[in-house]
Amino acid sequence: MARIPDAFIDDLLARTDIVELIGARVPLKRQGREYSARCPFHDERSPSFTVSPTKQFYHCFGCGAHGTALAFLMNYDRLEFLDAVEELAKRIGVEVPRDTRARNEDGESRDLYAALEASAKFFQNQLAQSAKAQSYLERRGVDADNRARFGIGYAPEGFNGLKDALGTDERRLRLLDKTGMLSKSDSGRTYDKFRDRVMFPIHDRRGRVIAFGGRVLEKDDGPKYLNSPETALFHKGRELYGLWQVRQAHAKIPRLIVVEGYMDVVALFQYGVSQAVATLGTATTPDHAELLFRNAADVYFCFDGDRAGRGAAWKAVESVLPRMRDGRQAFFLFLPEGEDPDTIVRQEGAAGFDARLAAATSLSEFFFTELSKDVNLGSLEGKARLAERAKPYLANVPDGAFRDLMQQRVTELTGVGARAVNESPSPGLGMRVSRGAPAPKRSLVRTAIALLLQQPQLALAIEPPYLFGVLHQPGVPLLVELIDLVRERPDIGTGAILEMFAEREEGAALQKLASQSFPGDEAAWRGEFLDALVQLDKQTRRQRVDELNARIGEVGMTGLSAGEKAELRDLQSRR
C-alpha cells in the first residue's frame, strides 16, 4: 500500500460494487439491506456469509472471514495485494498510479524475472542433454509430465556453464548476480552457484520463477539441497515450493500438505497426491501459516517422528495458533523413522498416504500432549503448571469457538476456569460480540466507534481538539484515531477503514462492530453519536475534578497553582 496512494485505494473501494464482484463468484441472496450466501471459505450447511453494499465489505459469522473487495480477491482468487488492486482498477477502467521510483523498480524487477526464466530454460535444456541427470529422475520415478509440470532441470558440472551461456555482457552478469545465480570467490572471481545438481525452479504465486533449489545426484556430493540466497524477489520465509502447481491442479484447494523436500512434493504429485507444498529450508513461519490458510482451510504438516521432527512441528504450532480462526484445521502426521513422504507414497500409493493423513494428530491434541510431557497432572502443582504454560499461547488464538474449546480443554485437564480468556475484552474496544445472542450493552466509547463504522462521515460533525481525548477509558485513543482518519480522508468508507486496520490487533473487534446492524437512519445515528461524545466530555470533566481533588488531598488547597484553582472552580460550576 505504501507505493499506491491511500486516496486511490479509498476511491477504488468506493467505486467497486462488492455485491457484483462477489456475486460473480458466489451465489448471493438478498436479505434486507444485505446479501447472504454459504461461505466460500469454509464448509457450512446454512448461510452465515454476508455482503454489505453500503459498508462495502463481507463478513462470515461462521469462520470469521471478512474484508473488502481487495481482501476477497486476495483470498478467493488468491491474488497478491498489488494484483488485486490492478484487477479492481481494470474493472472500473482506471490506471493504478505509481511514482517514478516505483516504475523504475518495476522495470528492474522485469529484468530480474527474465534472467531467472532464462536460467530455468537453460537448466531444462541441460537436462535433455544429460543422461546422468535423466537416469537419476527415472530412478526416482519422475516421469516426463511431472518434469514439465515442475520445470525440473539440471545444472551442469563446471564453474561457468550458466555464466557463459547467459552472462554475455556486464549488464547480464549483474542480473545473474542479483538473482543469486552466481557465487564469488575470495579473489573476487564469479562462478555458477549451482553445479551438477537437479534443479527445481521455485515459483511465486503468479507462476514466475523467483529462485531455485538444487539437489545432489549422489549422497556424498556436498549438501543434499542448496537453495538460492534471499534476493529482492525471493524471501524463503514467505514462499512455498509447489504452491503454484497445486493452484493449477485445483480450482478450490481441498487441503494442503506441508512436507520438507522438493522431491517429496514431486513424488506425491507423481502418485496423485496433488496438494503438497514444501517450506524452503526453514521452519514454518507466520507468513507461511497465513499463506497456507489463505489457500486451504485444512493444513497437514508432515514431519519425521524423531526429536527434530517434533521440534519442527512445535514451531509450526506457534505460527499456526494465532491464525486459527473458526473453520480452519491443522493436523500433524509423523512418519516412521527412516521414512519420508517420497518413500511412503512409493510403498503405499496415494490410498495408503491418504489413510495416514486421515489418522493424523489434530493441532489441539498435539498441543496439549507436548505441553503436558513433563507435567504430573495428578498433582495440583502440575495442573497449575499446564494452565500457566497454555495461557500465553491461547491468548494469541483469535476469538471464536476454537479458542473457547481450547480453553475448555484446559479447564477439563486442570480445573482452572476459563475466566482469563472469556472475560478479556477485545483489544481497545471492551467486550466480545457473538451472532445470535442479544448484543451486550455498549459502553459510550464502543457506541461511538460502532456508529462511526456504520457511517464514517459522522466524524465530520465535530472539530478538534476533543475534550474526551484525555479520558482514561479503553478504546478512547482508537476513537480519536478513527475521527482523525475520517477528517483527514472525508470520503473514506467502512470497507477502507477495515482494510487499514486489517493487520492490527483492533482489526477483528472493528470488523465485528461493523458487521452489526443498527436500527434507525443516518439522521438518528448522528444524534446518537454526538450525544455519546457529549457524555464522554462530561466523564472527562468528572475525571479531571477527581484528579484535582486527589491532588488537594496530597498537597492541600494552598498547594494548587492559580491555574489549577481556576480550572477546578470552572469544572465545579459546569457540574
Short mmCIF file of C-alpha atoms in Angstrom, two decimals, residues 117-349:
data_model
loop_
_atom_site.label_atom_id
_atom_site.label_comp_id
_atom_site.label_asym_id
_atom_site.label_seq_id
_atom_site.Cartn_x
_atom_site.Cartn_y
_atom_site.Cartn_z
CA GLU A 117 13.26 -17.52 -16.53
CA ALA A 118 16.24 -17.74 -18.89
CA SER A 119 18.16 -19.67 -16.22
CA ALA A 120 15.25 -22.12 -15.86
CA LYS A 121 15.21 -22.76 -19.61
CA PHE A 122 18.98 -23.25 -19.62
CA PHE A 123 18.72 -25.89 -16.89
CA GLN A 124 15.87 -27.65 -18.71
CA ASN A 125 17.91 -27.79 -21.91
CA GLN A 126 20.85 -29.18 -19.96
CA LEU A 127 18.63 -31.92 -18.50
CA ALA A 128 17.68 -33.01 -22.03
CA GLN A 129 21.41 -33.44 -22.78
CA SER A 130 22.43 -35.18 -19.54
CA ALA A 131 21.99 -38.96 -19.44
CA LYS A 132 23.19 -38.93 -15.83
CA ALA A 133 20.52 -36.50 -14.64
CA GLN A 134 17.78 -38.20 -16.64
CA SER A 135 18.80 -41.56 -15.18
CA TYR A 136 18.54 -40.11 -11.66
CA LEU A 137 14.99 -38.85 -12.27
CA GLU A 138 13.98 -42.14 -13.83
CA ARG A 139 15.25 -44.00 -10.77
CA ARG A 140 13.15 -41.68 -8.62
CA GLY A 141 10.12 -42.39 -10.81
CA VAL A 142 9.65 -38.82 -12.08
CA ASP A 143 8.03 -39.06 -15.50
CA ALA A 144 8.17 -36.55 -18.35
CA ASP A 145 4.84 -34.93 -17.47
CA ASN A 146 5.91 -34.27 -13.90
CA ARG A 147 9.29 -32.93 -15.02
CA ALA A 148 7.47 -30.48 -17.25
CA ARG A 149 4.91 -29.58 -14.54
CA PHE A 150 7.67 -28.54 -12.13
CA GLY A 151 10.11 -27.27 -14.78
CA ILE A 152 12.83 -29.59 -13.47
CA GLY A 153 16.29 -29.09 -14.99
CA TYR A 154 19.94 -29.84 -14.47
CA ALA A 155 22.91 -27.58 -13.63
CA PRO A 156 25.94 -28.98 -15.46
CA GLU A 157 29.32 -29.69 -13.91
CA GLY A 158 31.94 -26.99 -14.19
CA PHE A 159 32.05 -23.45 -12.89
CA ASN A 160 30.87 -21.42 -15.86
CA GLY A 161 28.06 -23.24 -17.66
CA LEU A 162 25.27 -20.79 -16.82
CA LYS A 163 27.60 -17.80 -16.67
CA ASP A 164 28.99 -18.42 -20.17
CA ALA A 165 25.53 -19.09 -21.62
CA LEU A 166 23.68 -16.08 -20.17
CA GLY A 167 26.24 -13.64 -18.78
CA THR A 168 27.30 -12.37 -22.19
CA ASP A 169 27.78 -8.76 -21.07
CA GLU A 170 28.23 -6.74 -17.89
CA ARG A 171 24.51 -5.99 -17.53
CA ARG A 172 23.51 -9.66 -17.73
CA LEU A 173 26.23 -10.67 -15.30
CA ARG A 174 24.89 -8.09 -12.88
CA LEU A 175 21.36 -9.52 -13.22
CA LEU A 176 22.58 -13.09 -12.64
CA ASP A 177 24.42 -11.90 -9.55
CA LYS A 178 21.36 -10.02 -8.21
CA THR A 179 19.17 -13.10 -8.66
CA GLY A 180 21.59 -15.26 -6.65
CA MET A 181 22.71 -17.41 -9.57
CA LEU A 182 26.41 -16.63 -9.10
CA SER A 183 28.88 -17.02 -6.24
CA LYS A 184 32.11 -15.12 -5.68
CA SER A 185 35.49 -16.49 -4.60
CA ASP A 186 37.80 -14.81 -2.09
CA SER A 187 39.81 -13.49 -5.03
CA GLY A 188 36.69 -11.85 -6.49
CA ARG A 189 36.08 -14.31 -9.34
CA THR A 190 32.41 -15.10 -10.04
CA TYR A 191 31.21 -18.59 -10.93
CA ASP A 192 27.99 -20.65 -11.13
CA LYS A 193 26.38 -21.18 -7.74
CA PHE A 194 24.65 -24.42 -8.82
CA ARG A 195 26.79 -27.18 -10.30
CA ASP A 196 25.99 -30.84 -11.04
CA ARG A 197 22.58 -30.70 -9.40
CA VAL A 198 18.99 -31.47 -10.37
CA MET A 199 17.32 -28.06 -10.41
CA PHE A 200 13.87 -27.21 -9.08
CA PRO A 201 12.57 -23.74 -10.02
CA ILE A 202 10.66 -22.01 -7.22
CA HIS A 203 7.65 -20.07 -8.50
CA ASP A 204 5.80 -17.18 -6.92
CA ARG A 205 2.03 -17.01 -6.69
CA ARG A 206 1.83 -15.70 -10.27
CA GLY A 207 3.87 -18.57 -11.65
CA ARG A 208 7.08 -16.57 -12.16
CA VAL A 209 10.43 -18.15 -11.34
CA ILE A 210 11.93 -16.34 -8.34
CA ALA A 211 14.62 -18.77 -7.13
CA PHE A 212 15.95 -22.33 -7.37
CA GLY A 213 16.63 -25.34 -5.24
CA GLY A 214 19.33 -27.74 -6.37
CA ARG A 215 19.64 -31.40 -5.26
CA VAL A 216 22.78 -33.51 -5.50
CA LEU A 217 22.61 -36.68 -7.59
CA GLU A 218 24.82 -38.67 -5.22
CA LYS A 219 24.68 -38.62 -1.41
CA ASP A 220 28.29 -37.60 -0.86
CA ASP A 221 28.40 -34.66 -3.30
CA GLY A 222 28.07 -31.83 -0.79
CA PRO A 223 24.92 -30.63 1.00
CA LYS A 224 21.81 -32.51 -0.12
CA TYR A 225 19.91 -29.35 -1.05
CA LEU A 226 21.24 -25.94 -1.99
CA ASN A 227 18.82 -23.01 -2.21
CA SER A 228 19.10 -19.61 -3.82
CA PRO A 229 20.04 -16.87 -1.35
CA GLU A 230 17.43 -14.27 -0.44
CA THR A 231 17.08 -11.58 -3.09
CA ALA A 232 14.79 -8.70 -3.97
CA LEU A 233 12.37 -11.27 -5.42
CA PHE A 234 12.85 -14.20 -3.05
CA HIS A 235 12.25 -14.41 0.70
CA LYS A 236 12.25 -18.03 1.81
CA GLY A 237 10.12 -17.38 4.88
CA ARG A 238 7.25 -16.20 2.66
CA GLU A 239 7.27 -18.77 -0.14
CA LEU A 240 6.18 -22.39 -0.51
CA TYR A 241 7.59 -24.72 -3.14
CA GLY A 242 4.87 -26.34 -5.22
CA LEU A 243 2.06 -23.92 -4.33
CA TRP A 244 1.86 -22.67 -7.92
CA GLN A 245 1.46 -26.26 -9.16
CA VAL A 246 -1.20 -27.00 -6.54
CA ARG A 247 -3.16 -23.95 -7.67
CA GLN A 248 -3.00 -25.11 -11.28
CA ALA A 249 -4.30 -28.54 -10.29
CA HIS A 250 -7.28 -27.33 -8.21
CA ALA A 251 -9.89 -24.64 -8.73
CA LYS A 252 -10.58 -24.92 -4.98
CA ILE A 253 -7.81 -26.50 -2.94
CA PRO A 254 -9.31 -29.10 -0.54
CA ARG A 255 -6.25 -29.28 1.73
CA LEU A 256 -2.54 -28.53 1.79
CA ILE A 257 0.14 -30.99 2.91
CA VAL A 258 3.38 -29.41 4.11
CA VAL A 259 6.49 -31.56 3.60
CA GLU A 260 10.19 -30.84 3.88
CA GLY A 261 11.79 -31.59 0.50
CA TYR A 262 11.31 -30.74 -3.17
CA MET A 263 11.40 -34.42 -4.14
CA ASP A 264 8.69 -35.17 -1.56
CA VAL A 265 6.40 -32.69 -3.33
CA VAL A 266 7.25 -34.07 -6.77
CA ALA A 267 6.80 -37.72 -5.68
CA LEU A 268 3.42 -37.03 -4.08
CA PHE A 269 2.22 -35.35 -7.28
CA GLN A 270 3.59 -38.30 -9.27
CA TYR A 271 1.37 -40.66 -7.30
CA GLY A 272 -1.73 -38.50 -7.43
CA VAL A 273 -1.45 -36.55 -4.17
CA SER A 274 -1.59 -33.10 -5.74
CA GLN A 275 -1.86 -30.85 -2.66
CA ALA A 276 1.74 -30.97 -1.39
CA VAL A 277 4.00 -27.97 -0.76
CA ALA A 278 7.37 -27.58 0.95
CA THR A 279 9.00 -24.92 3.07
CA LEU A 280 12.34 -23.81 1.70
CA GLY A 281 14.91 -24.98 4.19
CA THR A 282 13.32 -23.07 7.05
CA ALA A 283 10.84 -23.71 9.85
CA THR A 284 7.19 -22.80 9.31
CA THR A 285 6.92 -19.03 9.69
CA PRO A 286 3.86 -16.88 10.46
CA ASP A 287 3.90 -15.78 6.80
CA HIS A 288 3.85 -19.45 5.76
CA ALA A 289 0.90 -20.12 8.06
CA GLU A 290 -1.09 -17.19 6.67
CA LEU A 291 -0.29 -18.24 3.10
CA LEU A 292 -1.33 -21.83 3.79
CA PHE A 293 -4.67 -20.89 5.31
CA ARG A 294 -5.33 -18.32 2.61
CA ASN A 295 -5.31 -21.20 0.16
CA ALA A 296 -6.93 -24.04 2.12
CA ALA A 297 -8.93 -24.42 5.32
CA ASP A 298 -7.25 -27.75 6.22
CA VAL A 299 -3.46 -27.95 6.55
CA TYR A 300 -1.47 -31.12 7.28
CA PHE A 301 2.13 -30.87 8.47
CA CYS A 302 4.16 -33.96 7.64
CA PHE A 303 7.36 -34.45 9.68
CA ASP A 304 9.75 -37.17 10.77
CA GLY A 305 8.76 -38.72 14.08
CA ASP A 306 12.16 -38.04 15.69
CA ARG A 307 13.03 -35.25 18.10
CA ALA A 308 13.92 -32.83 15.30
CA GLY A 309 10.63 -33.55 13.54
CA ARG A 310 8.59 -32.89 16.66
CA GLY A 311 10.58 -29.71 17.25
CA ALA A 312 9.72 -28.55 13.74
CA ALA A 313 6.08 -29.42 14.41
CA TRP A 314 6.06 -27.25 17.52
CA LYS A 315 7.47 -24.33 15.52
CA ALA A 316 4.53 -24.83 13.16
CA VAL A 317 2.12 -24.79 16.13
CA GLU A 318 3.50 -21.44 17.30
CA SER A 319 2.99 -19.94 13.83
CA VAL A 320 -0.43 -21.50 13.23
CA LEU A 321 -2.23 -20.86 16.54
CA PRO A 322 -2.63 -17.07 16.06
CA ARG A 323 -4.25 -17.81 12.69
CA MET A 324 -6.73 -20.46 13.83
CA ARG A 325 -9.95 -18.69 13.01
CA ASP A 326 -13.07 -20.83 13.20
CA GLY A 327 -13.36 -23.16 10.22
CA ARG A 328 -9.62 -23.70 9.92
CA GLN A 329 -7.99 -27.01 10.89
CA ALA A 330 -4.38 -28.12 11.29
CA PHE A 331 -3.06 -31.68 11.66
CA PHE A 332 0.31 -33.34 12.23
CA LEU A 333 1.45 -36.55 10.56
CA PHE A 334 4.62 -38.09 12.00
CA LEU A 335 6.31 -40.67 9.78
CA PRO A 336 8.22 -43.79 10.93
CA GLU A 337 11.98 -43.44 11.40
CA GLY A 338 13.87 -43.56 8.13
CA GLU A 339 10.79 -42.80 6.03
CA ASP A 340 9.72 -39.65 4.22
CA PRO A 341 6.68 -38.82 2.06
CA ASP A 342 8.59 -39.89 -1.05
CA THR A 343 9.27 -43.41 0.23
CA ILE A 344 5.85 -43.81 1.88
CA VAL A 345 3.87 -42.93 -1.25
CA ARG A 346 6.00 -45.27 -3.36
CA GLN A 347 5.37 -48.15 -0.96
CA GLU A 348 1.72 -47.49 -0.13
CA GLY A 349 0.41 -45.38 -3.02
#
